Structures are given as structure tokens and as C-alpha cells.
Coordinates of C-alpha atoms and ligand atoms in Angstrom, one line a residue:
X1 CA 129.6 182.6 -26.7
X2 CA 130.0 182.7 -22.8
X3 CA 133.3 180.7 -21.2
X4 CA 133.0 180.2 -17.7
X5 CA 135.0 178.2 -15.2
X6 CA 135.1 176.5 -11.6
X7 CA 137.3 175.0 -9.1
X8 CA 137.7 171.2 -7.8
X9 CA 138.1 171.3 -4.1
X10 CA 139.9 169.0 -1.1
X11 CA 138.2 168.6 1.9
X12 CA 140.6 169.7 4.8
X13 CA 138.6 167.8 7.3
X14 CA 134.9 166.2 7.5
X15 CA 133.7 164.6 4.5
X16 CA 131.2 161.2 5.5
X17 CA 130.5 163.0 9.2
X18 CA 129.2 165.9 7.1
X19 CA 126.3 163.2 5.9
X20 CA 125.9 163.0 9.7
X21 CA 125.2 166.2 10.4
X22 CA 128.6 167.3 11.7
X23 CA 130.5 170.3 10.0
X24 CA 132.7 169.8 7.3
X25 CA 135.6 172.5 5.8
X26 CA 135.9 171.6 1.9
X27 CA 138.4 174.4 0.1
X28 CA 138.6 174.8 -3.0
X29 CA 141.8 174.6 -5.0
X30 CA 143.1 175.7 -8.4
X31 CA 142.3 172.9 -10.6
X32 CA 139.1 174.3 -12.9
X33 CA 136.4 172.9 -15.1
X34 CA 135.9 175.6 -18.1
X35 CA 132.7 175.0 -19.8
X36 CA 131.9 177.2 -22.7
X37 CA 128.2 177.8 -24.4
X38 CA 126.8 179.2 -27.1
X39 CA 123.0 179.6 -27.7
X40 CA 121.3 177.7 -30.5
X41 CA 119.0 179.1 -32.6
X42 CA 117.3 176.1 -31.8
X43 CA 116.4 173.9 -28.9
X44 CA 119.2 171.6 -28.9
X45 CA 121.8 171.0 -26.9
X46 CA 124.8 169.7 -28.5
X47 CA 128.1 168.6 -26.1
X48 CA 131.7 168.3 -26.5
X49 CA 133.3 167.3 -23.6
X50 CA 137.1 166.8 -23.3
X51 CA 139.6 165.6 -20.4
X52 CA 137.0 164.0 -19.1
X53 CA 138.4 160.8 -18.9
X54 CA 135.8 160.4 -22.0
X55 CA 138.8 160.1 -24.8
X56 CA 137.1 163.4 -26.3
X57 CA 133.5 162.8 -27.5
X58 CA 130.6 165.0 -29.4
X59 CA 126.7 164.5 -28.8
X60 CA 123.9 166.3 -30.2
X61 CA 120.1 165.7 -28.2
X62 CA 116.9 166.9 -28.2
X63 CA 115.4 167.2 -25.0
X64 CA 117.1 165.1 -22.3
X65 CA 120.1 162.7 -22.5
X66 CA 117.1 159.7 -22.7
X67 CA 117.3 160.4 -26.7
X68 CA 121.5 160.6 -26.7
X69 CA 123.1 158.8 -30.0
X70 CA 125.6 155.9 -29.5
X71 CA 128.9 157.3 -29.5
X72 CA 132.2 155.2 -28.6
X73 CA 132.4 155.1 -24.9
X74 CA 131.3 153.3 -22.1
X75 CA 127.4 154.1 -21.7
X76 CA 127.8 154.9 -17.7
X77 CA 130.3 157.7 -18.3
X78 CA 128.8 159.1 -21.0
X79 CA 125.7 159.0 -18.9
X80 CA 126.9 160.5 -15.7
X81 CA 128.6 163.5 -17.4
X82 CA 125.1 164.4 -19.7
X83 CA 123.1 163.7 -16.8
X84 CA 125.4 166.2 -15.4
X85 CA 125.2 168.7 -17.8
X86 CA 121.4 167.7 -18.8
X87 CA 120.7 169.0 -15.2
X88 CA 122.5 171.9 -15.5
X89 CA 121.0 173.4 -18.8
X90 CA 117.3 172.3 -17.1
X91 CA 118.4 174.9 -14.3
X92 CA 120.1 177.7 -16.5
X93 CA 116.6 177.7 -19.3
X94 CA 114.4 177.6 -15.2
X95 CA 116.6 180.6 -14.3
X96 CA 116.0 182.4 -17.2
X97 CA 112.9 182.1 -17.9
X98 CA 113.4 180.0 -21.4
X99 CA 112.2 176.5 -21.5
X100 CA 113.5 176.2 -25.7
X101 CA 116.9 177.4 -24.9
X102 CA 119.2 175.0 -27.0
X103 CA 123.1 175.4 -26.8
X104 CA 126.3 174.1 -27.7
X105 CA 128.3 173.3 -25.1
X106 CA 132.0 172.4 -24.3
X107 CA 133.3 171.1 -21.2
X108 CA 137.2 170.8 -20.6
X109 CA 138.4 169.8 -17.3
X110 CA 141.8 169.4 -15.6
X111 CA 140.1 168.1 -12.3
X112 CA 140.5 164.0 -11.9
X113 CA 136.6 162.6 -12.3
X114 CA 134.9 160.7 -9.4
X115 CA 138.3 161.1 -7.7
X116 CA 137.0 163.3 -4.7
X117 CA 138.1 166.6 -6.2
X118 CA 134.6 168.1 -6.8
X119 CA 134.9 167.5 -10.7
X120 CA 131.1 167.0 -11.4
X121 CA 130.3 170.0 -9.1
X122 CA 132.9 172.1 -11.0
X123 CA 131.1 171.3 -14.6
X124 CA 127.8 171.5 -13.1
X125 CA 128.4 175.3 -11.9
X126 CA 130.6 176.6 -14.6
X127 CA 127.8 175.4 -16.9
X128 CA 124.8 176.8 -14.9
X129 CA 127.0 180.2 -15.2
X130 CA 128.3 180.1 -18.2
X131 CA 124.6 179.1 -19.6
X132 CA 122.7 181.8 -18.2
X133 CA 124.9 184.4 -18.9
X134 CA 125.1 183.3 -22.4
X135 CA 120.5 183.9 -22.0
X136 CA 121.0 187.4 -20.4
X137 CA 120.7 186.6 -17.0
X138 CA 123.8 187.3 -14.1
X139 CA 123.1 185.1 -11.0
X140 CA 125.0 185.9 -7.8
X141 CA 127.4 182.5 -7.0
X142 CA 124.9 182.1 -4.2
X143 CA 122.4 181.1 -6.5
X144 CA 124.1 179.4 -8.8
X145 CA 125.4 176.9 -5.6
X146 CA 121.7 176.7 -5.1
X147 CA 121.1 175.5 -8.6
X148 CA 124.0 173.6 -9.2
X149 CA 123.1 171.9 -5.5
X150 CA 119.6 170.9 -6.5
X151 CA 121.5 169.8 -10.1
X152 CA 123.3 167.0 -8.2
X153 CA 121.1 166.5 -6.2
X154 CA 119.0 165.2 -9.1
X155 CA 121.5 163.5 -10.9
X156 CA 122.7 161.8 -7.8
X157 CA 119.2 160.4 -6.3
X158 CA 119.3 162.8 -3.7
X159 CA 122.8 161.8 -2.4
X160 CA 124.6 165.0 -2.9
X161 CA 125.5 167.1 -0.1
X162 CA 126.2 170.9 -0.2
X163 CA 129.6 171.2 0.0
X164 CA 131.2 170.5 -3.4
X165 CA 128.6 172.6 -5.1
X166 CA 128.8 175.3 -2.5
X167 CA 132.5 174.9 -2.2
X168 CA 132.7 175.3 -6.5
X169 CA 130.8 178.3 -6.5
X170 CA 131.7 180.6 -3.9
X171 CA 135.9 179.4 -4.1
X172 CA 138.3 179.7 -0.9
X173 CA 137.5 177.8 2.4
X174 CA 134.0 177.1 3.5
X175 CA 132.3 175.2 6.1
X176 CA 129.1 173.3 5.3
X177 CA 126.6 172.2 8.0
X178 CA 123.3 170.7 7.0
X179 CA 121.8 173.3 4.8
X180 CA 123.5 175.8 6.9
X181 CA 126.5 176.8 4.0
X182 CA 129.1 180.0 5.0
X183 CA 132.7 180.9 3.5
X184 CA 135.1 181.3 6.2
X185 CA 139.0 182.8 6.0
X186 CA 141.9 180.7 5.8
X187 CA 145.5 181.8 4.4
X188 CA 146.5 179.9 1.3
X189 CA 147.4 176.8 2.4
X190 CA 150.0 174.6 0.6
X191 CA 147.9 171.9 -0.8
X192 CA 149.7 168.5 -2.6
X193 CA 147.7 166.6 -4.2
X194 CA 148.5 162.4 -4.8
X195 CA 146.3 161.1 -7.3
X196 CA 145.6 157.3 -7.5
X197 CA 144.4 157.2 -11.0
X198 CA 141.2 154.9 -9.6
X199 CA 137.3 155.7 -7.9
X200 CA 136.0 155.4 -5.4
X201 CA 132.0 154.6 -5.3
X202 CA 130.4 157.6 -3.2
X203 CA 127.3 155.8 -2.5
X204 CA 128.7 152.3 -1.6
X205 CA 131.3 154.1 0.6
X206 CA 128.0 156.1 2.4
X207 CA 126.2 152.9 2.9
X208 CA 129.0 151.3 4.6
X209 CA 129.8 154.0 7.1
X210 CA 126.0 154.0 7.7
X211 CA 125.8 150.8 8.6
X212 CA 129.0 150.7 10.9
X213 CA 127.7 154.0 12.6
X214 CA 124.0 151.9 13.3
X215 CA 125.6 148.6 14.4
X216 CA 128.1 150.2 16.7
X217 CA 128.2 152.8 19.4
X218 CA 132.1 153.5 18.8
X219 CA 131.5 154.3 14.9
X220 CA 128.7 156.7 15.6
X221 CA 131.2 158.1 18.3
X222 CA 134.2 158.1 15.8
X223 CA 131.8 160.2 13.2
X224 CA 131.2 162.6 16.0
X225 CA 134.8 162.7 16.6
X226 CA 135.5 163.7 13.2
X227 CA 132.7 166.5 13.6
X228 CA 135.2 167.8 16.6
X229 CA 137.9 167.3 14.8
X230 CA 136.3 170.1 12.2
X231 CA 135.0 172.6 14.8
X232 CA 138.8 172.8 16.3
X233 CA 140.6 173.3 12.8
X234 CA 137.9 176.1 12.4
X235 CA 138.9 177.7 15.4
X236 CA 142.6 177.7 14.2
X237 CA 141.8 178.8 10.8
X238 CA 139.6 181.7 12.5
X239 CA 142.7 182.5 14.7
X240 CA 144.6 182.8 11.5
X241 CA 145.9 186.2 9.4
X242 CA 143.9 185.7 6.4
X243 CA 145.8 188.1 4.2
X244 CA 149.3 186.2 5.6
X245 CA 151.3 185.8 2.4
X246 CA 152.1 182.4 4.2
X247 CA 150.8 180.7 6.7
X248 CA 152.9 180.1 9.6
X249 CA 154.4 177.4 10.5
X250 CA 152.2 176.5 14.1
X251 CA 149.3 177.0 11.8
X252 CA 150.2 174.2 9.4
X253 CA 151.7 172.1 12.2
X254 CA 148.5 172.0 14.3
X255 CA 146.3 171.7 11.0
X256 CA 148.3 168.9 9.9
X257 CA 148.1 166.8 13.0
X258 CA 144.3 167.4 12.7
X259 CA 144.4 166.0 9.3
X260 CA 146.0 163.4 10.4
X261 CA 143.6 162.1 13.2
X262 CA 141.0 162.6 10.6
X263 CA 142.2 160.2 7.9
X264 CA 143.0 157.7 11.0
X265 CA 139.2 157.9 11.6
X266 CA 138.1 158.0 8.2
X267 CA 140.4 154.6 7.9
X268 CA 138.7 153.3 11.1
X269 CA 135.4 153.7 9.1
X270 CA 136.8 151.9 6.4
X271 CA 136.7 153.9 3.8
X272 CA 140.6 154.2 3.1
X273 CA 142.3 152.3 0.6
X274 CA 146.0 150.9 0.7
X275 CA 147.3 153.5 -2.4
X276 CA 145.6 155.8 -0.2
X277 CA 147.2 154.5 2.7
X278 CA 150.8 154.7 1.2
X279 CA 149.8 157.9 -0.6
X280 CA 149.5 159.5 3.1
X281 CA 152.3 157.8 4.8
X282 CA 154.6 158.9 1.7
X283 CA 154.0 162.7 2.7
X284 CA 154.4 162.1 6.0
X285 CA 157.6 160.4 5.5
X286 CA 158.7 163.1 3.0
X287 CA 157.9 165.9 5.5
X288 CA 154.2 167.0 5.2
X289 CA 152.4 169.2 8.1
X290 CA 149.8 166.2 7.7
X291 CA 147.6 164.2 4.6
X292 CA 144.4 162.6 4.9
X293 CA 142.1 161.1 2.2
X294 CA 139.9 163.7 0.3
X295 CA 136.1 162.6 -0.4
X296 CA 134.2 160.0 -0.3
X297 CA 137.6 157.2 -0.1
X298 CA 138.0 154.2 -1.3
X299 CA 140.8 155.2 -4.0
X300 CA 141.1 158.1 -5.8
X301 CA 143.0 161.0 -4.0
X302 CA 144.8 162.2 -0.8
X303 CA 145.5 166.1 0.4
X304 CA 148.3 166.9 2.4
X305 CA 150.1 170.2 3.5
X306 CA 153.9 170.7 2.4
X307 CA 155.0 174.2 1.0
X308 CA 158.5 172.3 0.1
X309 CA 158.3 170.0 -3.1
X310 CA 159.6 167.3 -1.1
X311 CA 155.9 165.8 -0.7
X312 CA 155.2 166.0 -4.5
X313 CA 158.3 164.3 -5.2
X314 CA 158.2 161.4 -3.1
X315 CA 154.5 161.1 -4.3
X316 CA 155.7 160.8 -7.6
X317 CA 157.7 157.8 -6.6
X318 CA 154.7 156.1 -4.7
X319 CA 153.7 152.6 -6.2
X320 CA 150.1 153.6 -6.4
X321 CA 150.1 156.8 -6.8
X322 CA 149.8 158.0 -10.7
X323 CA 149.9 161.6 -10.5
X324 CA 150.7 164.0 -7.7
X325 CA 150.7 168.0 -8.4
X326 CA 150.9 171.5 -6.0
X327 CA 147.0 172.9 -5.9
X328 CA 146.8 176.2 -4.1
X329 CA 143.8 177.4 -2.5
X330 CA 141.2 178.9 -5.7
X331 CA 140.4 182.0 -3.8
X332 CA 138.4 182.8 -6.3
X333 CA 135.1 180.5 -7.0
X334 CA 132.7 180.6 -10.3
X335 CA 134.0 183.2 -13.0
X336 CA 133.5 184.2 -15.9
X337 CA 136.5 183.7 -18.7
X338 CA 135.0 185.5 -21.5
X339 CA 131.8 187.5 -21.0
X340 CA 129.3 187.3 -24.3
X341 CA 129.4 191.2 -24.9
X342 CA 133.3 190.8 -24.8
X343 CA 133.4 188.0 -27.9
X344 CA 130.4 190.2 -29.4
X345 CA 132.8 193.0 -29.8
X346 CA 135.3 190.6 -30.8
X347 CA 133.0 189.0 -33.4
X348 CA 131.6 192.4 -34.7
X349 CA 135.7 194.0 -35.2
X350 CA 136.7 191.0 -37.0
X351 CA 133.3 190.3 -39.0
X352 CA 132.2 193.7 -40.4
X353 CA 129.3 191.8 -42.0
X354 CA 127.9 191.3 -38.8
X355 CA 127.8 195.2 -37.4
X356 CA 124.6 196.4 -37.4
X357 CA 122.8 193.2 -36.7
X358 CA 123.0 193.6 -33.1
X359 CA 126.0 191.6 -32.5
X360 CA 125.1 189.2 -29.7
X361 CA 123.8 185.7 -31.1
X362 CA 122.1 185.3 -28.0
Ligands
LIG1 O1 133.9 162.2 -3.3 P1 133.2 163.5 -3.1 O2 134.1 164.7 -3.4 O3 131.9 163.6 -3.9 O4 132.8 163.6 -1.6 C1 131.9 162.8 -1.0 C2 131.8 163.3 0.4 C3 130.9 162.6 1.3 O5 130.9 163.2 2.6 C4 131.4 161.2 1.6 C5 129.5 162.5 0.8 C6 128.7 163.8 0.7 O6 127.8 163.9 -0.1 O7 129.0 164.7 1.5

């Protein structure tokens, strides 16, 4: 058995330009999908997924997700997280060379789904990890971002982008542009989180800024905007003391006012919400540095900067807003939990009928 887990992520400025071709800054954040697999002696893949939204349920397929049973919840969830995790067992048997690897697999999550936190991307590389350690194989996080990239990529009809992925594996602040995909320093930054227990539809919320940005000059200006809106919170965040035990207080000043231009743009493309909207003014009113939507809008979440609890507390009192916690920056991306010689050992002390057989199930 091989646990491995993930981070969710915010994006501290750029998301929708980033389609564009401008830089984005996604960080991640300590909120982590743990996905744990053991190999099969067979080729099947069985899944239990829980805290997914998904009330707790258990599948067993052959193959792909095509053949999945009925099971009691609503068909598009179940298929977006097994087309998820479908993709990521299809690159953890490519990576190790074994096309009949079958597994059993569960996924627990304490990252929002479809809420702009990176939850999918999480599972996705936690899985691919967890998965091929479990066949033998140790991939470096930079190829496991490539994998878990061309996972959603599938899954999503070639909508993903590289930062969530990216972003998941590889943990702290990163800047994605195009293909072009590098971590970068920043101090850990006081992230609060307001949840608005909804959705937003990525690809409806794409579209739309699409079109705006074709129809009118000043939207495809306002994207660009946003892209130097990114390239001058870099530069502060490259100006920063990385190893600062906090950061100070000009830094989260200047951050947050560029946060705060950014949602006003993001709203001016229309992809805010109005429990995003009151979400963001909330922290501002309670004293945040800045806040700004996170992902692709519409509802879901909002990030904002506020090492005082003042921010999470007036969250909680939002009308809108359902949950609203302290995330600090995951500096650390993809890892392992429990490595398979580790639960071998484990296995063989506390099952002495099992010494000599070699231990490792895998
Ligand atoms: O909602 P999320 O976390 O999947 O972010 C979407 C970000 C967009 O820039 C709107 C789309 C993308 O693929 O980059």
C-alpha cells in the first residue's frame, strides 16, 4: 500500500488571462487530497472516494469508467471524479511500463470540488504518485505535473491549463506561462480562504471572457492588464526574503492592492459573483491586505491576505459565504505519506506468516 498526498492551490493573481497567454502566479496552500493505492493481483481498479462531495461511495471496473456499476449519486459527479482518477491510473500503468496494473484506490480530500482550489488536480497527482510508487517506479514531481497535466487535459477536452497540475506537484508559489512552467520564492503568505459552498462552470466562464475579449478592444486590453498586473506582483515577490518567518507588512500591503485591481478586472470580465462579491468586500472591511476571486469565478471561492483572524471571522458571518478557514502556503508539493517498503515492514512485523514471502504485495 502506497499513501500519497497533494495540495489545492489559490491563485494570487492571473487565472482566465493565463488562457490568454499572460502569466499567472497560482500557490499552493495546505489543504491536501490523500489518495492511497494498493496493487491488485488483478487488473481492476476498484475506488472509494470520500469528502468528495460524493456522500462516500465504492466502485469496482474493469477497464475504463465506460463499464462503472450504478451506485447512488448523481451520474456527472461520479463521472468527473472516475474520469479523473481513470486518467490517472492510464498514466501511472504508461509510466511503469504495466498496461494490467489493477488497484484499489482511496481518495479523501479536504479541498472544496470545482470550487477553484485545484481539487481535481490534487487527486489527479497524489494518484499518479501514489500509483506508481505502489508499481516500483519513483517519478521526479516534474514528471508527474507532466502526467497529471496531460490527465486533465484528457478528462477536460483539452481545456486544462498547466497551472493547477503544475502548482499541485511541485507545492509553494509558481508562475505558469504557456507551457513555460517555473517555481518562484515567495515568504508564506497569510492566506484566508471564504468558501461559498457553490461552482462555478470553468468552461462556460472561458467562453464568456472569450467572447468579451473578441467583441471588444477594452476586454482584450483588461486581460492584458491582468497579465501586468502578474508580472509586477512577481517582481515584489522576487524582491522578497524568502526564508522571512513573516512577510512584511509593505509586502502584503502592495500584494494586496494588486489583488485587489485583479478581482476588479476579473469582475469587469464578468466572471464574479455577488457571494463572491460580498466575500471580498467582507475582508476588506474586516482588514485584509487585499481578496480577489480564486479560479475560474462564478461562485465558489475567494483568497485574501490577513495574518489577524479578523478576516476569517467576519467571513464566517458573510450571508453567502459557508465556510471560511486560514490556508498557509503548502511549501511542500506531491509527497509521499507512507512509502510501500515502509507498510511492508509494517505488514511483515505484525504478520509473521507473511516473512519470507518477499513482503511487498506489489
Ligand atoms: O477553477 P480552476 O481552479 O480550475 O481555475 C480555472 C482557471 C482558468 O484560468 C479560468 C482556466 C485555466 O484553465 O487556466
Amino acid at each position: 500500500m502506497t499513501v500519497s498526498s497533494a495540495p489545492g492551490k489559490v491563485y494570487l493573481f492571473g487565472e482566465h488571462a493565463v488562457v490568454y497567454g499572460e502569466p499567472a502566479v497560482p500557490c499552493a496552500v495546505e489543504r491536501r487530497a490523500t489518495v492511497t493505492v494498493a496493487a491488485r493481483d488483478d487488473d481492476h481498479v476498484r475506488v472509494r472516494a470520500e469528502d468528495l462531495s460524493l456522500n462516500g461511495f465504492t466502485v469496482e471496473y474493469r477497464g475504463s469508467t465506460g463499464d462503472r456499476p450504478d451506485v447512488d449519486v448523481p451520474a456527472p459527479l461520479v463521472e468527473a471524479a472516475m474520469g479523473y482518477i481513470d486518467a490517472a491510473v492510464d498514466q501511472a500503468r504508461e509510466a511503469a511500463d504495466a498496461p494490467d496494473a489493477g488497484f484499489d484506490i482511496t481518495v479523501e480530500s479536504d479541498i472544496p470540488l470545482g470550487a477553484g482550489l485545484g481539487s481535481s488536480a490534487a487527486v489527479v497527482v497524489a494518484g499518479i504518485d501514489a500509483a506508481t510508487r505502489e508499481l516500483g517506479v519513483e517519478l521526479a514531481p516534474r514528471e508527474i505535473a507532466e502526467r497529471a497535466y496531460r490527465a486533465e487535459h484528457e478528462v477536460q477536452d483539452g481545456q486544462a491549463s498547466r497551472a493547477d497540475t503544475f502548482c499541485s506537484a511541485m507545492g509553494g508559489a509558481v508562475r505558469v506561462e504557456g507551457d513555460d512552467c517555473r517555481t518562484i520564492d515567495a515568504p508564506p503568505l497569510p492566506f484566508v480562504i471564504g468558501f461559498d459552498g457553490g461552482a462555478g462552470d470553468t468552461g462556460a466562464l472561458v467562453s464568456g471572457v472569450r467572447a468579451l475579449r473578441e467583441e471588444y478592444d477594452f476586454a482584450a486590453d483588461t486581460v492584458s492588464t491582468v497579465g501586468d498586473i502578474v508580472r509586477r506582483g512577481e517582481e515584489l515577490l522576487a524582491e522578497s526574503d524568502p526564508d522571512a518567518d513573516e512577510p512584511p507588512e509593505e509586502l502584503l500591503s502592495e500584494l494586496g492592492r494588486f489583488m485587489n485591481f485583479n478581482h476588479g478586472l476579473l469582475e469587469a470580465l464578468g466572471v464574479s459573483s455577488r457571494s463572491l462579491d460580498s466575500m471580498v468586500w467582507a475582508a476588506r472591511e474586516a482588514g485584509a491586505y487585499g481578496a480577489k476571486l480564486t479560479g475560474a469565478g462564478g461562485g465558489g471561492c475567494i483568497v485574501s491576505l490577513d495574518p489577524t483572524p479578523e478576516t476569517q471571522t467576519a467571513l464566517r458571518f458573510t450571508p453567502g459565504c459557508e465556510d471560511a478557514f486560514r490556508a498557509e502556503l503548502a511549501t511542500e508539493g506531491v509527497r509521499v505519506e507512507v512509502p510501500p517498503e515502509a507498510d511492508a515492514e509494517a505488514e511483515a512485523e505484525t504478520d509473521p506468516e507473511r516473512e519470507g514471502d518477499g513482503g511487498n504485495s506489489a
